[in-house]
């Protein structure tokens, strides 16, 4: 089945039958235009620490309860009714098929970390039910049936048919990489083949409408070696069908598809679509090396990180159209910040990291993961944020179900796939991308076995002990990522500090002959800092955010004893350090930060909305402000919260 | 036809055949629960000055070109096709009928100021075409025809059937008050009668869906004396049909109808719906005196002016749902501020003013009129804003047509009706609500003829000379409104200053025996001032707006010679006065304001989005900032603009 690509730069386990065992979250071993090669999820064990708690709740609570929700809301019945096993009417919006696919993908990633026979059986049952609904042609969609049958592929700008196929393929690949079982994969390929036979420049015109299929097709190409999948992804990205499909200007913006991806100069439109399109374009570049894609991706990335990304790694300012705003349009209370968009941001930066090997992409990945993604799932694992605002006067932001329930299974697949993001390899050695107690059991690209163990209390503590154990002594490089926020990092090997100072936002290369039990000691600079936004972000004027390590902090009303309203408080004494303390019983254990502040003596809400600027000072009284990590907010009932806190202007240097 | 209401507190021209001549924008002469009685539009001539220019362009350009647009977009054909005179398919959204009705209302107000035979003929032609489409039952709606006929009155939450009827009635009343011609009025009544016969607590359930009909029905009651119209308005406001109509929580919020109006505690949902509902409720209170309505209206008004109104008088923070945000949610660049909502705000405060005689309502009316409404129409009179943001990086904000074209004819009817807002009467005398060169030819409530003439350069200058000429010497009061922004007002009668200091935000009562040519000299305090918002409006933190008289000012890029970007500038020297100059050639003549400011030496856009707050100062260089009135922005091509300008924090007293 596999086509061996000439000039592929390595020869790992090979292209044999059980190649699925070595394929990562994305599989870049044979991608000609990447710097980094991924490591399979199964090669990394996340051990007791920060992420293990999240991953455990994900497997034990989130994934099981989500399946119940999906079944209760008829998402599975939608398939059963097509084979007469259910008499219920079709339920939910046009895109519900994707929700069960995304759930299967999440479960597939769980199985990549170790077999769970019950979960496997559930997927096999769902696979039966899904494939039973597939038509002989390969077409598979529960919405475009009966009276809507004639509309198949006629309203791609809204139909989500290709989006659902993309998620079907990603689910099938995840399960295949977990088990080697190709049933769902073969079903997905039948649908993809039908699509490719029917659509194209000389056939009927296609549009992804909601980009997603592009990256799925490239991954299918990576999995099967069949070039047609890559080519069709290229066709979708080429955006040549605008005229044949009569797409409007507004659709071009909103859909982030329909015109050549390489003609894009900035992010706009629907945030998740924009992120997923960029994932697909990066995957396509990784295989083709098309320079126009690389230039576009770099331009878009700069637009995102310089103009349009929340400090949490969230993306999407506007509720209207769930869309990205203009440059510097980053409202806080009104932030949309859909969980899926932050996930898309992480997925995209993961791909950019693979292509470039540059730590700036890992920085964005980490920012999104610890903050804008992590906030999306409650500590209980059963409630989800769809929006992730940076300020709130109190609202029911976490819910167990949404009629558009894209975010919950998306969060689940992200947490389940997490081990696959920690490490990568290149011909020169191994990359450490993320930090947590973990154990890698893999090999260098020359085949030499390699174990790496991390011991740390990261992200609460900046010390990480990394033990490197090659199967035999060998010269290679360990690239330890130095996050951009760590202004003074110390790295020692076997107790000896390197003369070179680790630069923030770079990988620190340690090249030497490594032998068993060699020890790297890393100390990151975890000083809690006040961060200010570019003054062009008007919503953050006169305010600072607090960040400690990768964590963005916030004020939540539950922690401010004696404070009337959160929004009457400000930070003072900006040059004083924060006091910090790990509170094991608070929010499953967090480092809490405290700082001096002040609170207005007369509540602001008693003042008029507008008044002439008067020369009388508004009296403040001192108050201590307590900060918790942003991701942990809204886990103690209704509360008010803010990330960007007003700061005493007289003490702030502009 | 008219029912004489017992206990009506005055006896003006009477209830005779030509009573239409004395009816104002709303007609409150017989409303038992009002303090002020309106004056007909025809009794006031606006003479050369600020508003005459706007009104002239409205009559000469806006109204004629809008009819062309409406006809080109098929709004009139929609009626013609129902009588076979047009074969074109129905065009436009569900509510287009209302657009031609609103246009007729605008033209009707023009005719109230003086006959224009061509315009009258046009209305008569449109009346023929509209009434020809009316069904024998009275039903009249171009959307619910043919395949949609079965849906009549079955989806009132979205159908706009009652909304369109409301606008039909308002158009008919305006034309009747202009000409005494009842044809359109009788047609509207047939539809209203059909509705009332079919719907009600013991019949089929009704919902306005988009409030509007309530105020129209009360006005119809005022015009005809038929109580059933008032009662049906009360039924709609009573919101008792929630269960029978299966309205969701979300609909209740968005529609601002469907539950008892008197159960509302705050503004939320669709801004225009909320304003129109409040207009109807105030009209209903004016006739019934129901205390629960008065209490609700007062509560809502405080919510609006203390939490949810833009400094421009605009309402509606969010594009999503065109809705009012939470308290203090007043974004600037993203402000929705639909022109119709600012108009609704003015219409509501006009009604509250009539009910209470309190100047605080006139203050809001004036704020909306000079700023958030006036910005809605271009100086050319042919381009309209739908949204009225308070900040822009440059966008095509003015357009000649919108598919949802509610705002353009709404602006036109507002400007055409303006004379009717200037004066009012009570048993004690006459109220001067607004200032501009104008001439009132009316009478006191005891029948004594009264002429009032204003000579002024208001709003550019604060001096207003008011000549009061009763038909015979008589004791009565002249109530001169002192705007809330005029901190030091001087008022002299025949050259003698009153001992009592005029209070801002009150009517100043001058009671004496007036004789012909008595002269009041008013000097308002036109000092340009920096205004700050409540700190809870986070978007305005560290910023000030500039207001001079009733005018809110803004920075527009066109006026800032040598400034790279508007958004790199800040105001400095906050205790220095503004310099001001009337520029006759600028924007049809405006007072321009200048103030010292500063601009960043390094453009903000070259800085990162987020960085640690550093103790190094950001260098600024001096710059002069030039302000123009907000309403006049976006009349010189694409430009950036801001109302809330950052202010040098070290100089600002908090």
mmCIF file of N, CA and C in Angstrom, chain B residues 591-627:
data_model
loop_
_atom_site.group_PDB
_atom_site.id
_atom_site.type_symbol
_atom_site.label_atom_id
_atom_site.label_comp_id
_atom_site.label_asym_id
_atom_site.label_seq_id
_atom_site.Cartn_x
_atom_site.Cartn_y
_atom_site.Cartn_z
ATOM 1 N N UNK B 591 -17.167 74.225 14.514
ATOM 2 C CA UNK B 591 -16.140 74.706 15.432
ATOM 3 C C UNK B 591 -15.137 73.580 15.620
ATOM 4 N N UNK B 592 -13.905 73.878 15.281
ATOM 5 C CA UNK B 592 -12.809 72.915 15.414
ATOM 6 C C UNK B 592 -12.133 73.201 16.747
ATOM 7 N N UNK B 593 -11.701 72.162 17.419
ATOM 8 C CA UNK B 593 -10.990 72.326 18.694
ATOM 9 C C UNK B 593 -9.564 71.829 18.544
ATOM 10 N N UNK B 594 -8.659 72.512 19.228
ATOM 11 C CA UNK B 594 -7.265 72.058 19.228
ATOM 12 C C UNK B 594 -6.748 71.971 20.654
ATOM 13 N N UNK B 595 -5.822 71.053 20.849
ATOM 14 C CA UNK B 595 -5.245 70.881 22.192
ATOM 15 C C UNK B 595 -3.854 70.300 22.049
ATOM 16 N N UNK B 596 -3.023 70.599 23.027
ATOM 17 C CA UNK B 596 -1.698 69.982 22.994
ATOM 18 C C UNK B 596 -1.821 68.493 23.277
ATOM 19 N N UNK B 597 -0.949 67.769 22.633
ATOM 20 C CA UNK B 597 -0.907 66.331 22.818
ATOM 21 C C UNK B 597 0.514 65.854 22.616
ATOM 22 N N UNK B 598 0.658 64.581 22.489
ATOM 23 C CA UNK B 598 1.979 63.997 22.279
ATOM 24 C C UNK B 598 1.811 62.755 21.438
ATOM 25 N N UNK B 599 2.870 62.404 20.752
ATOM 26 C CA UNK B 599 2.795 61.214 19.915
ATOM 27 C C UNK B 599 4.045 60.366 20.163
ATOM 28 N N UNK B 600 3.865 59.085 20.197
ATOM 29 C CA UNK B 600 4.978 58.184 20.494
ATOM 30 C C UNK B 600 6.054 58.309 19.419
ATOM 31 N N UNK B 601 7.301 58.343 19.838
ATOM 32 C CA UNK B 601 8.375 58.468 18.850
ATOM 33 C C UNK B 601 8.536 57.187 18.054
ATOM 34 N N UNK B 602 8.400 56.074 18.757
ATOM 35 C CA UNK B 602 8.433 54.796 18.057
ATOM 36 C C UNK B 602 6.991 54.330 17.895
ATOM 37 N N UNK B 603 6.591 54.063 16.675
ATOM 38 C CA UNK B 603 5.208 53.679 16.443
ATOM 39 C C UNK B 603 4.856 52.439 17.267
ATOM 40 N N UNK B 604 3.709 52.494 17.874
ATOM 41 C CA UNK B 604 3.270 51.360 18.692
ATOM 42 C C UNK B 604 3.222 50.065 17.875
ATOM 43 N N UNK B 605 2.881 50.187 16.602
ATOM 44 C CA UNK B 605 2.708 48.964 15.821
ATOM 45 C C UNK B 605 4.026 48.214 15.626
ATOM 46 N N UNK B 606 5.150 48.881 15.925
ATOM 47 C CA UNK B 606 6.437 48.187 15.848
ATOM 48 C C UNK B 606 6.774 47.448 17.136
ATOM 49 N N UNK B 607 5.926 47.584 18.129
ATOM 50 C CA UNK B 607 6.182 46.909 19.402
ATOM 51 C C UNK B 607 5.457 45.567 19.447
ATOM 52 N N UNK B 608 5.949 44.671 20.303
ATOM 53 C CA UNK B 608 5.264 43.376 20.419
ATOM 54 C C UNK B 608 3.884 43.533 21.042
ATOM 55 N N UNK B 609 3.096 42.498 20.880
ATOM 56 C CA UNK B 609 1.732 42.537 21.410
ATOM 57 C C UNK B 609 1.737 42.497 22.937
ATOM 58 N N UNK B 610 2.631 41.699 23.489
ATOM 59 C CA UNK B 610 2.722 41.584 24.953
ATOM 60 C C UNK B 610 4.184 41.640 25.359
ATOM 61 N N UNK B 611 4.479 42.381 26.417
ATOM 62 C CA UNK B 611 5.839 42.345 26.949
ATOM 63 C C UNK B 611 5.805 42.680 28.426
ATOM 64 N N UNK B 612 6.862 42.238 29.117
ATOM 65 C CA UNK B 612 6.930 42.507 30.539
ATOM 66 C C UNK B 612 6.972 44.010 30.748
ATOM 67 N N UNK B 613 6.234 44.465 31.740
ATOM 68 C CA UNK B 613 6.173 45.882 32.071
ATOM 69 C C UNK B 613 7.554 46.329 32.514
ATOM 70 N N UNK B 614 8.160 47.233 31.741
ATOM 71 C CA UNK B 614 9.551 47.592 32.001
ATOM 72 C C UNK B 614 9.640 48.993 32.595
ATOM 73 N N UNK B 615 10.690 49.254 33.356
ATOM 74 C CA UNK B 615 10.814 50.568 33.981
ATOM 75 C C UNK B 615 11.360 51.646 33.050
ATOM 76 N N UNK B 616 11.488 51.365 31.765
ATOM 77 C CA UNK B 616 11.982 52.411 30.860
ATOM 78 C C UNK B 616 10.810 53.178 30.270
ATOM 79 N N UNK B 617 10.937 54.478 30.214
ATOM 80 C CA UNK B 617 9.846 55.304 29.702
ATOM 81 C C UNK B 617 9.776 55.193 28.185
ATOM 82 N N UNK B 618 8.582 55.265 27.669
ATOM 83 C CA UNK B 618 8.412 55.267 26.219
ATOM 84 C C UNK B 618 8.447 56.721 25.760
ATOM 85 N N UNK B 619 9.369 57.065 24.861
ATOM 86 C CA UNK B 619 9.512 58.484 24.521
ATOM 87 C C UNK B 619 8.367 59.020 23.664
ATOM 88 N N UNK B 620 7.931 60.191 24.027
ATOM 89 C CA UNK B 620 6.872 60.891 23.299
ATOM 90 C C UNK B 620 7.415 62.229 22.811
ATOM 91 N N UNK B 621 6.854 62.709 21.733
ATOM 92 C CA UNK B 621 7.170 64.064 21.290
ATOM 93 C C UNK B 621 5.876 64.857 21.185
ATOM 94 N N UNK B 622 5.958 66.182 21.361
ATOM 95 C CA UNK B 622 4.735 66.991 21.363
ATOM 96 C C UNK B 622 4.043 66.986 20.005
ATOM 97 N N UNK B 623 2.739 67.151 20.034
ATOM 98 C CA UNK B 623 1.960 67.214 18.799
ATOM 99 C C UNK B 623 0.684 67.970 19.108
ATOM 100 N N UNK B 624 0.176 68.693 18.131
ATOM 101 C CA UNK B 624 -1.113 69.358 18.333
ATOM 102 C C UNK B 624 -2.212 68.457 17.796
ATOM 103 N N UNK B 625 -3.225 68.270 18.592
ATOM 104 C CA UNK B 625 -4.345 67.414 18.173
ATOM 105 C C UNK B 625 -5.548 68.280 17.794
ATOM 106 N N UNK B 626 -6.198 67.928 16.693
ATOM 107 C CA UNK B 626 -7.330 68.699 16.179
ATOM 108 C C UNK B 626 -8.597 67.848 16.239
ATOM 109 N N UNK B 627 -9.609 68.397 16.859
ATOM 110 C CA UNK B 627 -10.870 67.667 17.060
ATOM 111 C C UNK B 627 -11.979 68.272 16.205
#
